[in-house]
Coordinates of C-alpha atoms and ligand atoms in Angstrom, one line a residue:
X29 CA 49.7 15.9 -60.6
X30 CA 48.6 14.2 -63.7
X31 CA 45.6 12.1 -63.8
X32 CA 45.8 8.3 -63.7
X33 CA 44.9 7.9 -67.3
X34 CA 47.6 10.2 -68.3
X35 CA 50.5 8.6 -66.1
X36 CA 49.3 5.2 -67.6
X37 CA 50.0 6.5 -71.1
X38 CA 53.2 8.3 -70.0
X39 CA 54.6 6.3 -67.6
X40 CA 57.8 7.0 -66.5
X41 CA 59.4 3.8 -65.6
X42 CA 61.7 2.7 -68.4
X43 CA 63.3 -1.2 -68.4
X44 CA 66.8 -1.6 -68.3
X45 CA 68.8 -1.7 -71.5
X46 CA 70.8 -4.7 -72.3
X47 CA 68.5 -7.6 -72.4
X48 CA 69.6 -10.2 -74.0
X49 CA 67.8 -14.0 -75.2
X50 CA 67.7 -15.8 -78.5
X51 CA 65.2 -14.2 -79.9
X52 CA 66.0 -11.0 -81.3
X53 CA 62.0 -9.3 -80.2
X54 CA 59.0 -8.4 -81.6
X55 CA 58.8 -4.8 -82.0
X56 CA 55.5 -3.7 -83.5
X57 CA 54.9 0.2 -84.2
X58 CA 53.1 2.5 -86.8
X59 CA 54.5 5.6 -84.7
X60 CA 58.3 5.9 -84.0
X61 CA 59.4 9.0 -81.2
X62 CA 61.5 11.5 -81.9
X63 CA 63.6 13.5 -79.4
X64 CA 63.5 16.7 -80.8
X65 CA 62.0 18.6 -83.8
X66 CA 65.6 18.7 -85.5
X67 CA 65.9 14.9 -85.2
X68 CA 62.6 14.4 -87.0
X69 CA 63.7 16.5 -89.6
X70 CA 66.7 15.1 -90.3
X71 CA 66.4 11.5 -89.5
X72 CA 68.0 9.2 -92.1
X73 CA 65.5 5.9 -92.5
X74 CA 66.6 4.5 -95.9
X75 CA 70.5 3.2 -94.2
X76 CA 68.6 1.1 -91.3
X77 CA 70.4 4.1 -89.2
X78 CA 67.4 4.9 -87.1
X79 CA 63.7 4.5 -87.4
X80 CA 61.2 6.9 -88.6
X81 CA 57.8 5.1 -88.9
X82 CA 56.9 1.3 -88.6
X83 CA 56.4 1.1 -92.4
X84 CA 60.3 2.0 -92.8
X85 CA 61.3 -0.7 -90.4
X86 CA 61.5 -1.8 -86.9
X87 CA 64.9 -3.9 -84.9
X88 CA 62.3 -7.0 -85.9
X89 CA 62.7 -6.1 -89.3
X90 CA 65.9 -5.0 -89.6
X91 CA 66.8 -8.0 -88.3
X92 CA 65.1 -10.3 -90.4
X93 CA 66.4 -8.5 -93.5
X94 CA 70.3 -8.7 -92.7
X95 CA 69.4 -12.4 -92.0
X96 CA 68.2 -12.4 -95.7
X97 CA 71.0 -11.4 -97.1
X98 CA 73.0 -13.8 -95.5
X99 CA 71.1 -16.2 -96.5
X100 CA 71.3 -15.1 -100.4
X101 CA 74.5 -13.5 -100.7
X102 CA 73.1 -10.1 -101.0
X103 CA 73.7 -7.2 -99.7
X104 CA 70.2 -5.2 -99.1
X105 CA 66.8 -6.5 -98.4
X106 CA 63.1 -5.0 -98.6
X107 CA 60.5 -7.4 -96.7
X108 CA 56.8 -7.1 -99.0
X109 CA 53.6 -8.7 -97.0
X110 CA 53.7 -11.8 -100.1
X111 CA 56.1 -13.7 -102.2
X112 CA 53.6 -12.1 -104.9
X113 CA 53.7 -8.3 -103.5
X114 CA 57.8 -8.9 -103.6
X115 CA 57.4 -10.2 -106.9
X116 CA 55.1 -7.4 -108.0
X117 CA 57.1 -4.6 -106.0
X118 CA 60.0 -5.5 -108.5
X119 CA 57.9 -4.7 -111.7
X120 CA 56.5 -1.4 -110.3
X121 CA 59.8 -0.3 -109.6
X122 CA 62.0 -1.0 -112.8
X123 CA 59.3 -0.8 -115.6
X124 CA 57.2 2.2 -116.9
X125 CA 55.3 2.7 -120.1
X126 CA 56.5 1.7 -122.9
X127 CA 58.9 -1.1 -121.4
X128 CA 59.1 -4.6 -122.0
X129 CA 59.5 -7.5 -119.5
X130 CA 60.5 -11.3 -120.7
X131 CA 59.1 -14.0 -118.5
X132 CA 59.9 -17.2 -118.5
X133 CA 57.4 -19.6 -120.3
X134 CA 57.1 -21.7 -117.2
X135 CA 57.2 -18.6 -114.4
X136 CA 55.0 -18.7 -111.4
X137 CA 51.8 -18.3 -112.7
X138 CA 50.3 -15.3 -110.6
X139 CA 53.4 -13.1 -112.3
X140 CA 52.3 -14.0 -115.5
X141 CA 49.0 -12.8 -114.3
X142 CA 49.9 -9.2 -112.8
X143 CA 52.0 -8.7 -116.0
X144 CA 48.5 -9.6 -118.3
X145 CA 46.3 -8.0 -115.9
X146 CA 48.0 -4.9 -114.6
X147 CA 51.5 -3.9 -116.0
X148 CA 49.6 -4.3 -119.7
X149 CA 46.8 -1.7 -119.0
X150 CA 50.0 0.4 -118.0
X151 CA 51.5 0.7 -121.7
X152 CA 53.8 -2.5 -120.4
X153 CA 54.7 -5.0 -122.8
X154 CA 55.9 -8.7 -122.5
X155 CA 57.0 -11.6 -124.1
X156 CA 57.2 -15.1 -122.8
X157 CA 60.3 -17.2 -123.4
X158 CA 61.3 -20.3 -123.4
X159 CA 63.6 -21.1 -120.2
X160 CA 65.3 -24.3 -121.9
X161 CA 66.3 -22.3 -124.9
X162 CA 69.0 -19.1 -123.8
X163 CA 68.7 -18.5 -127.5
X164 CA 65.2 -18.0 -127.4
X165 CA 66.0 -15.3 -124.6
X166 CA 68.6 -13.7 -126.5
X167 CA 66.5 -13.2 -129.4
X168 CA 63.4 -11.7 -127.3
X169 CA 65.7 -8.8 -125.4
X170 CA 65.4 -5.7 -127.7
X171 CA 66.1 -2.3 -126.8
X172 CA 63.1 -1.3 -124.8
X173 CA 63.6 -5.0 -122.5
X174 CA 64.0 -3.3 -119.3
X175 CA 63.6 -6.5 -117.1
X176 CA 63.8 -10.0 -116.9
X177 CA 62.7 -12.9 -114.7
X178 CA 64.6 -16.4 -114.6
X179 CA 63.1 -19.0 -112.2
X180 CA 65.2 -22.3 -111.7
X181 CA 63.6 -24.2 -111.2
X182 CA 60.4 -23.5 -113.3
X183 CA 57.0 -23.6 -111.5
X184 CA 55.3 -27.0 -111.5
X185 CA 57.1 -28.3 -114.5
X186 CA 60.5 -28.0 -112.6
X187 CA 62.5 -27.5 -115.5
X188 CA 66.5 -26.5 -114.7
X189 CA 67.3 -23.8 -117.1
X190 CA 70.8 -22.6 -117.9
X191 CA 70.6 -19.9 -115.1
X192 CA 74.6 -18.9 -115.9
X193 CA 74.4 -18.6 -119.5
X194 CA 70.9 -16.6 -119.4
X195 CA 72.3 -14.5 -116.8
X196 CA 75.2 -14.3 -119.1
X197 CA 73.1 -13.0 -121.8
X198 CA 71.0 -10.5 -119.9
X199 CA 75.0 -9.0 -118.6
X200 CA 75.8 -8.0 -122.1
X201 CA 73.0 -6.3 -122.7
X202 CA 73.3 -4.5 -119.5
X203 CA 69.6 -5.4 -118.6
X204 CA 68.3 -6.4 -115.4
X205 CA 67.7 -9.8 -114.2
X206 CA 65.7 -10.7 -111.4
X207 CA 65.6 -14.5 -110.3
X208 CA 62.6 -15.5 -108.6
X209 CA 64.7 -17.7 -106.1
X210 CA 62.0 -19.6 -104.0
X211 CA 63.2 -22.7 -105.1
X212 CA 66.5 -22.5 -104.3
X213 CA 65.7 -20.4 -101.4
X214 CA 69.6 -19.5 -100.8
X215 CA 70.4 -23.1 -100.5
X216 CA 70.2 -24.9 -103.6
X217 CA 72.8 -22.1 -105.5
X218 CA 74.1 -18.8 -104.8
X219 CA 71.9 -16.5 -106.7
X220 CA 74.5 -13.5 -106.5
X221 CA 77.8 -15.5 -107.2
X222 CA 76.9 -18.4 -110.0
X223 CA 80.3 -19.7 -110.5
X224 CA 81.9 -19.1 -107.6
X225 CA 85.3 -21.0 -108.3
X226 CA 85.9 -19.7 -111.6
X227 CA 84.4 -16.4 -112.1
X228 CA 83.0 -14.2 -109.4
X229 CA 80.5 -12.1 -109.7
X230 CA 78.4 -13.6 -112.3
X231 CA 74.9 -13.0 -110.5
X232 CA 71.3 -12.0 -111.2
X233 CA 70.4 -8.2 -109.9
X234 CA 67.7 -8.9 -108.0
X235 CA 66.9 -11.9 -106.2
X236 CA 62.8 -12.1 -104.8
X237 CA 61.6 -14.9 -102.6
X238 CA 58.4 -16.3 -100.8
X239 CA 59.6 -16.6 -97.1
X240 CA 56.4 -18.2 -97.0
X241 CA 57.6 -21.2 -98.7
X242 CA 60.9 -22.6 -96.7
X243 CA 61.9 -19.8 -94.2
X244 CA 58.7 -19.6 -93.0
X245 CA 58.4 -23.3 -92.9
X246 CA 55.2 -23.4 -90.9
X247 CA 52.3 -22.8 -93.7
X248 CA 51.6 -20.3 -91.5
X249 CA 53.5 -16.8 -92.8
X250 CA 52.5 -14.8 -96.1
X251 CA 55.5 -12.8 -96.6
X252 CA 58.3 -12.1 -99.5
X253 CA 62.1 -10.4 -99.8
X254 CA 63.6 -8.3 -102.5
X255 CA 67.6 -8.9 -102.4
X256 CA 70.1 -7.3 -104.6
X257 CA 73.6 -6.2 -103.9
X258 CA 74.0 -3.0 -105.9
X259 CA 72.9 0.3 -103.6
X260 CA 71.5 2.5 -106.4
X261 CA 68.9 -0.5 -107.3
X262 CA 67.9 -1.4 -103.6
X263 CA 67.2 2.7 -103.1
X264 CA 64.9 2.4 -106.4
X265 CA 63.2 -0.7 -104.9
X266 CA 63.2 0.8 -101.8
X267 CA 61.4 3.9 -102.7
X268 CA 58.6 2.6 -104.6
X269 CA 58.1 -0.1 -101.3
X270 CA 57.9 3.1 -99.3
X271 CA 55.9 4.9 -102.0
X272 CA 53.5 1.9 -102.4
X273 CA 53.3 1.8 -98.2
X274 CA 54.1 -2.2 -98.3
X275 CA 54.8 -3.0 -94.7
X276 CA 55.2 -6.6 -93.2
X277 CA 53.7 -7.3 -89.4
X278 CA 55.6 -7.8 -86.3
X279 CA 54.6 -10.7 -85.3
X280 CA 55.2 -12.3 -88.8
X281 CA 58.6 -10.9 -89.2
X282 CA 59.0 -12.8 -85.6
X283 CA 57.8 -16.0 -87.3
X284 CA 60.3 -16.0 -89.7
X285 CA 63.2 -15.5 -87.7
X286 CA 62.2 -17.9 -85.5
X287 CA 62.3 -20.0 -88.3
X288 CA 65.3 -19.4 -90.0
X289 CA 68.3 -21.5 -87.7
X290 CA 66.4 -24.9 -88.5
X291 CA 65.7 -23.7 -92.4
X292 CA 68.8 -25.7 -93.9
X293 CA 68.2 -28.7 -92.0
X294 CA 64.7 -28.4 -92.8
X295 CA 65.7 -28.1 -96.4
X296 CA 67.8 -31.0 -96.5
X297 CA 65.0 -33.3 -95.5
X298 CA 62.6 -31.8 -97.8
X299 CA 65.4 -33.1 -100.4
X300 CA 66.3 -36.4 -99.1
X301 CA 62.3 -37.3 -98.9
X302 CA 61.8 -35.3 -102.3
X303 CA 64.4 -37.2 -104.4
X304 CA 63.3 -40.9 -102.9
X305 CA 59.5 -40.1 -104.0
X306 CA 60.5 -38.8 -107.1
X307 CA 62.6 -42.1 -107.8
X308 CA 59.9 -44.4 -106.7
X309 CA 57.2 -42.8 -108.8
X310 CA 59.6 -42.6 -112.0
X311 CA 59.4 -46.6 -112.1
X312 CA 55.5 -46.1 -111.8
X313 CA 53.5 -47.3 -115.0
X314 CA 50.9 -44.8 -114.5
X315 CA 53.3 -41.8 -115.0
X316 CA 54.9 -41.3 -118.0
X317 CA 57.2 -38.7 -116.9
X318 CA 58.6 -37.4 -113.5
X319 CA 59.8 -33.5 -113.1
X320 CA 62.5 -33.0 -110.5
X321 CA 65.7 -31.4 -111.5
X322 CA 67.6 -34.4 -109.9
X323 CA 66.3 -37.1 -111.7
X324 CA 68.7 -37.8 -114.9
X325 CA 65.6 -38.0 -117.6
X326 CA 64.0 -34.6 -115.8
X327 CA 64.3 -31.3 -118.5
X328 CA 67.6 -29.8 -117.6
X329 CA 69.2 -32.2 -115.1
X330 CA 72.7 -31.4 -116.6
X331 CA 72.3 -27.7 -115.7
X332 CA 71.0 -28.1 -112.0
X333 CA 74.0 -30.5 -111.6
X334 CA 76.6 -28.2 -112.7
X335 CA 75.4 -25.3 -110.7
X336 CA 73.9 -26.8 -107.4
X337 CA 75.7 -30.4 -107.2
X338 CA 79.3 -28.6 -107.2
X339 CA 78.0 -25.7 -104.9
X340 CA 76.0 -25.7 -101.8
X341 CA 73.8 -28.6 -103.3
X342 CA 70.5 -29.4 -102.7
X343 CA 67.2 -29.7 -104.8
X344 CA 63.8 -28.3 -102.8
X345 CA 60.9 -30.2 -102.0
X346 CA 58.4 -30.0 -105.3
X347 CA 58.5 -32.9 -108.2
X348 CA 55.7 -33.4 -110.8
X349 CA 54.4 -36.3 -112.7
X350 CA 52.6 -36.4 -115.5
X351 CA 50.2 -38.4 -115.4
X352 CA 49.7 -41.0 -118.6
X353 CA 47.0 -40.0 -121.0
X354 CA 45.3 -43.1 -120.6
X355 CA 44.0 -41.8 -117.4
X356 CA 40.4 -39.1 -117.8
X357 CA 40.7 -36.1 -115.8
X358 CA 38.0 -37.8 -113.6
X359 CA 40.8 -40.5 -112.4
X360 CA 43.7 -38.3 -111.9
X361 CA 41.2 -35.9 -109.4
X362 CA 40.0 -39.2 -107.7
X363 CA 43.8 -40.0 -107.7
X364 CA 44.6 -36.6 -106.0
X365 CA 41.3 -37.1 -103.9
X366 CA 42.4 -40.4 -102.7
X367 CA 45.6 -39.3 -100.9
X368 CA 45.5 -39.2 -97.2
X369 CA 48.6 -37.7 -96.0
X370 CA 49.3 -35.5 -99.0
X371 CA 46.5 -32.9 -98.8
X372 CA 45.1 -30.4 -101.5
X373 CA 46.4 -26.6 -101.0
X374 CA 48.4 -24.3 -102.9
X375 CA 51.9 -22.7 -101.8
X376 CA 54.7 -25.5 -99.5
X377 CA 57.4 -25.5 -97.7
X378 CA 55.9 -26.5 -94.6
X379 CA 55.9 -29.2 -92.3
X380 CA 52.3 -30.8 -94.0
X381 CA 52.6 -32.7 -97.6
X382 CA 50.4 -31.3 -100.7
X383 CA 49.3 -32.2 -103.9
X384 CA 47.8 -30.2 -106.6
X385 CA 46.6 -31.1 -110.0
X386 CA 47.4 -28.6 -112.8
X387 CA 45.8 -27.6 -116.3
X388 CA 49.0 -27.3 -118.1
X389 CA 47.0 -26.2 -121.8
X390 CA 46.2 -23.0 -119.8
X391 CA 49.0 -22.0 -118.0
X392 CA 51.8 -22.4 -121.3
X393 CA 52.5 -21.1 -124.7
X394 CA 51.7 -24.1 -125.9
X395 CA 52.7 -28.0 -124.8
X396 CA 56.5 -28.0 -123.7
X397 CA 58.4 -30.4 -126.3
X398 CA 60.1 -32.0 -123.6
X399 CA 57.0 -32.6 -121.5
X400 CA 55.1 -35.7 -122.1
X401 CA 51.5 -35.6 -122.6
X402 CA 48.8 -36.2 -119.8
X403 CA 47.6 -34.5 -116.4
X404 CA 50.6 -32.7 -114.5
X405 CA 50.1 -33.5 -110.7
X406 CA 52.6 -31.0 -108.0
X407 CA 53.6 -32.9 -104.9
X408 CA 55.2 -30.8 -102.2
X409 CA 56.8 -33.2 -99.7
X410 CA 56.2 -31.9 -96.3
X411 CA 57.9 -33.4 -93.7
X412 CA 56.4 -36.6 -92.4
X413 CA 57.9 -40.4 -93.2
X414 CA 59.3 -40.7 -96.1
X415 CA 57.5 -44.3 -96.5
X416 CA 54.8 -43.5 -95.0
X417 CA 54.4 -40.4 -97.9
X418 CA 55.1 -43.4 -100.3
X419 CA 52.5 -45.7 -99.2
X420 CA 50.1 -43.3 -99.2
X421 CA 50.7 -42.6 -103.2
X422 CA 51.1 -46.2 -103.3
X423 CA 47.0 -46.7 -101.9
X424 CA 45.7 -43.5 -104.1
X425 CA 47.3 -45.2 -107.4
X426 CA 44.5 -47.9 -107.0
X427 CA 42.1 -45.0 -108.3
X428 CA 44.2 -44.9 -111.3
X429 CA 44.5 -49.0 -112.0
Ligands
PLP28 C1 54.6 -19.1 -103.6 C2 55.5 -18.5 -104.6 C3 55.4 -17.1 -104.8 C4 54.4 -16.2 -104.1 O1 54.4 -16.3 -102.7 P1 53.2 -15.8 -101.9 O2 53.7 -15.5 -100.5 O3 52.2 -17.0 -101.9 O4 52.5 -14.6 -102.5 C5 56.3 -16.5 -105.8 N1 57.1 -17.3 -106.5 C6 57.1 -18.6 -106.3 C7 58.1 -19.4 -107.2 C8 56.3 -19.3 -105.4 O5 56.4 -20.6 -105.3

């Protein structure tokens, strides 16, 4: 007879197979059992055809990635523990010494910062581009451009770029192109199919994405997705994801999926609330310009119509103003401090409205030409009243008159 302690850890009873309820269940593992010797020396991880350890995957996990790719239009998924780590895991994979990567002048800034801070000390080069000029782009890529990042729309400044004809340009140069798709989140555009009527196929490589932002929804949930649809590229990023031991957790993973069936309609009333603000604030004297890629005046309007009004549709939650330069720095931060419902914190995509003020002069190449001058202030629309969102911005401009 075995010992209580022992039967406790190997008890025999084992529940019935076959249960079944909505959620798909949290399994959370470091170790993974093997029948025999021969099946741990020969178990295939890398296909989602068995497990192996909990770093390779779990049914949570496996689970949440197929999801992904529906969502996107891909094919495979890799889950990283951040939007950044998915964002980084992408650079570590596809660049070595003596590479080059071209970023977009307007990127999320923490990539601009692992490319300055690490991939540089790594014999890494980059350039910045600018995303409203695909002739900028073309004229950057030379032959040691291994990689480059598109983001539509742009961080903070929410400029549309001409995603299909920089995709275009990246193509015939057979280099990679990885859109950092948080924005559009699978929603907005189809990041692996940009002209779906006329000429499939025409996609980026690599798609990453904060599921922290929308899919997460709750504020609550660091975590990021790598997406592509070609096998040999999703084995190269799934290597160095194995190699770099990036793992998400279980109850996270569960977070997400819980998430995902109310994401669209979530989405949509991000947008709805999003485009109404953004209106009201454009006929605003204290702003002299309003960023959101719906907004006919906003940099690159045309180009978010053609690709997201004729497809899926559908614009996020994030606009910017610029704030006039009449106003000191002190006014725009009592401004921002003023606000009652909109509260100061990074990241979005939750239910909870946020506002964040932004020094453009050291984030850019220099000051956009199609960016008025003056303080850029980032709202992220949450999902409380529309009006009542309003009146609150309405009370805080009194700190501005
Ligand atoms: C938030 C964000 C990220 C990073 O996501 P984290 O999970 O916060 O690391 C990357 N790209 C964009 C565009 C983002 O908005």
């Amino acid at each position: 007879m075995t010992q209580l302690t022992t039967t406790l850890i190997h008890h025999p009873y084992v529940p019935p197979a076959g249960f079944d309820a909505p959620q798909p269940g949290i399994f959370k593992a470091s170790t993974v059992f093997f029948p025999s010797v021969a099946a741990m020396r020969s178990r295939e991880w890398k296909d989602k055809s068995a497990y192996t350890y909990g770093l390779h995957g779990t049914p949570t996990t496996y689970a949440l990635e197929e999801r992904l790719c529906t969502l996107e239009g891909g094919l495979q998924c890799v889950l990283a523990p951040s939007g950044l780590s998915a964002v980084a895991l992408v650079a570590l994979s596809l660049l070595k010494s003596g590479d080059e990567v071209l970023i977009p002048d307007n990127a999320y800034g923490p990539n601009k910062a692992l490319t300055e801070g690490e991939l540089k000390s790594w014999g890494i080069t980059h350039r910045y581009y600018d995303p409203m000029d695909p002739q900028d782009l073309a004229s950057k890529l030379s032959e040691r451009t291994q990689l480059v990042w598109v983001e539509a729309a742009g961080s903070v400044t929410l400029e549309f770029p001409d995603l299909v004809e920089q995709v275009r340009i990246c193509k015939r140069k057979g280099v990679h192109v990885v859109l950092d798709n948080t924005w559009g989140a699978g929603l907005a555009f189809q990041p692996f199919n940009l002209l779906p009527d006329t000429e499939s196929g025409l996609g980026v490589d690599l798609s990453v994405h904060a599921l922290t932002k929308y899919p997460s929804g709750g504020g609550d949930v660091l975590m990021g997705s790598v997406i592509t649809r070609d096998p040999a590229l999703h084995l190269q990023i799934k290597l160095t994801h194995m190699r770099l031991g990036l793992g998400v957790g279980a109850n996270d993973a569960e977070n997400v999926l819980r998430a995902l069936p109310s994401m669209a309609l979530r989405y949509q009333a991000h947008d709805q609330a999003t485009r109404a603000l953004a209106q009201w604030c454009d006929n605003q004297p204290e702003f002299a310009q309003v960023l959101h890629p719906a907004l006919a005046a906003s940099p690159g309007h045309a180009h978010w119509k053609s690709l997201c009004k004729n497809g899926p549709g559908g614009a996020a939650g994030l606009f910017s103003v610029v704030v006039d330069t009449r106003f000191t720095q002190a006014q725009v931060d009592a401004f921002c401090d003023a606000l009652q419902l909109f509260r100061l914190g990074y990241s979005w995509g939750g239910p909870i409205s946020l506002v964040v003020p932004y020094e453009l002069e050291t984030m850019r190449s220099g000051w956009p030409k199609h960016l008025a001058r003056g303080t850029v202030v980032r709202f992220a629309v949450g999902l409380e009243a529309m009006e009542d969102l309003r009146a609150d911005i309405e009370q805080a401009l009194q700190h501005l008159r």
